[in-house]
CSV table of C-alpha atoms in Angstrom, one decimal:
chain,number,residue,atom,x,y,z
A,11,UNK,CA,-136.6,-51.0,79.8
A,12,UNK,CA,-135.2,-47.6,78.8
A,13,UNK,CA,-135.1,-46.4,75.2
A,14,UNK,CA,-131.3,-46.0,75.1
A,15,UNK,CA,-130.9,-49.8,75.5
A,16,UNK,CA,-133.3,-50.4,72.6
A,17,UNK,CA,-131.5,-48.0,70.4
A,18,UNK,CA,-128.1,-49.5,71.3
A,19,UNK,CA,-129.3,-53.0,70.5
A,20,UNK,CA,-130.9,-51.9,67.3
A,21,UNK,CA,-127.8,-50.1,66.2
A,22,UNK,CA,-125.6,-53.0,67.1
A,23,UNK,CA,-127.7,-55.3,65.0
A,24,UNK,CA,-127.6,-52.9,62.1
A,25,UNK,CA,-123.9,-52.3,62.3
A,26,UNK,CA,-123.3,-56.1,62.5
A,27,UNK,CA,-125.4,-56.5,59.4
A,28,UNK,CA,-123.6,-53.7,57.6
A,29,UNK,CA,-120.3,-55.4,58.4
A,30,UNK,CA,-121.7,-58.4,56.7
A,31,UNK,CA,-122.6,-56.4,53.6
A,32,UNK,CA,-126.4,-56.2,54.4
A,33,UNK,CA,-127.6,-53.1,52.5
A,34,UNK,CA,-131.0,-53.2,54.4
A,35,UNK,CA,-129.1,-52.8,57.7
A,36,UNK,CA,-127.1,-49.9,56.2
A,37,UNK,CA,-130.4,-48.3,55.1
A,38,UNK,CA,-131.6,-48.6,58.7
A,39,UNK,CA,-128.5,-46.9,59.8
A,40,UNK,CA,-129.2,-44.1,57.3
A,41,UNK,CA,-132.7,-43.8,58.6
A,42,UNK,CA,-131.4,-43.7,62.2
A,43,UNK,CA,-128.7,-41.0,61.7
A,44,UNK,CA,-129.2,-39.0,58.5
A,45,UNK,CA,-131.3,-36.2,60.0
A,46,UNK,CA,-128.9,-35.8,62.9
A,47,UNK,CA,-125.8,-35.9,60.7
A,48,UNK,CA,-127.4,-33.4,58.2
A,49,UNK,CA,-128.0,-31.0,61.1
A,50,UNK,CA,-124.4,-31.1,62.0
A,51,UNK,CA,-123.3,-30.6,58.4
A,52,UNK,CA,-125.7,-27.7,58.0
A,53,UNK,CA,-123.7,-25.9,60.7
A,54,UNK,CA,-120.7,-26.1,58.4
A,55,UNK,CA,-122.0,-25.2,55.0
A,56,UNK,CA,-125.3,-23.3,55.5
A,57,UNK,CA,-126.6,-24.4,52.1
A,58,UNK,CA,-129.2,-27.2,51.9
A,59,UNK,CA,-128.0,-28.6,48.6
A,60,UNK,CA,-124.3,-28.7,49.6
A,61,UNK,CA,-125.2,-30.2,52.9
A,62,UNK,CA,-127.3,-33.0,51.3
A,63,UNK,CA,-124.4,-33.8,48.9
A,64,UNK,CA,-122.0,-34.0,51.8
A,65,UNK,CA,-124.4,-36.2,53.7
A,66,UNK,CA,-124.7,-38.5,50.7
A,67,UNK,CA,-120.9,-38.6,50.3
A,68,UNK,CA,-120.4,-39.3,53.9
A,69,UNK,CA,-122.7,-42.3,53.8
A,70,UNK,CA,-121.1,-43.6,50.5
A,71,UNK,CA,-117.7,-43.3,52.1
A,72,UNK,CA,-119.0,-45.1,55.2
A,73,UNK,CA,-120.3,-47.9,53.1
A,74,UNK,CA,-117.0,-48.3,51.3
A,75,UNK,CA,-115.1,-48.1,54.5
A,76,UNK,CA,-117.5,-50.4,56.5
A,77,UNK,CA,-114.9,-53.1,57.1
A,78,UNK,CA,-112.6,-50.5,58.8
A,79,UNK,CA,-115.1,-49.9,61.6
A,80,UNK,CA,-114.1,-51.6,64.9
A,81,UNK,CA,-117.1,-51.8,67.2
A,82,UNK,CA,-114.8,-52.0,70.2
A,83,UNK,CA,-113.1,-48.7,69.2
A,84,UNK,CA,-116.0,-46.3,70.0
A,85,UNK,CA,-119.5,-45.2,69.0
A,86,UNK,CA,-120.7,-45.8,65.5
A,87,UNK,CA,-122.2,-42.3,65.2
A,88,UNK,CA,-118.8,-40.8,66.0
A,89,UNK,CA,-117.3,-42.9,63.2
A,90,UNK,CA,-120.0,-41.6,60.8
A,91,UNK,CA,-119.3,-38.0,62.0
A,92,UNK,CA,-115.6,-38.5,61.1
A,93,UNK,CA,-116.7,-39.5,57.6
A,94,UNK,CA,-118.8,-36.3,57.3
A,95,UNK,CA,-115.9,-34.2,58.5
A,96,UNK,CA,-113.6,-35.9,56.0
A,97,UNK,CA,-116.0,-35.1,53.1
A,98,UNK,CA,-116.4,-31.5,54.3
A,99,UNK,CA,-112.6,-31.0,54.5
A,100,UNK,CA,-112.1,-32.6,51.2
A,101,UNK,CA,-114.6,-30.1,49.7
A,102,UNK,CA,-112.9,-27.2,51.4
A,103,UNK,CA,-109.5,-28.4,50.0
A,104,UNK,CA,-111.1,-28.5,46.5
A,105,UNK,CA,-112.6,-25.0,46.9
A,106,UNK,CA,-116.2,-26.4,46.8
A,107,UNK,CA,-117.1,-25.4,50.3
A,108,UNK,CA,-115.8,-22.7,52.5
A,109,UNK,CA,-114.6,-23.3,56.0
A,110,UNK,CA,-116.9,-21.9,58.7
């Protein structure tokens, strides 16, 4: 069995749990994607503290918007990335972060 299949199954179970308000599943999603998402955010802001705040905000927004995720509409990681981009652009609009 290849690793991608295991990751996809694990992600699918965690996303399903998240959609049913399971905070442990959401914590697993955080563990699975936080470092990757933080790396992406660091390319935008270049400051560790701001990047960590944006990461936090993106995951908080994802938790609040969890019922809006449609598994048939695309990859969950892409959905998380869109939340991170939204949080970054919101910060730029407020003058907190500068666009790269």
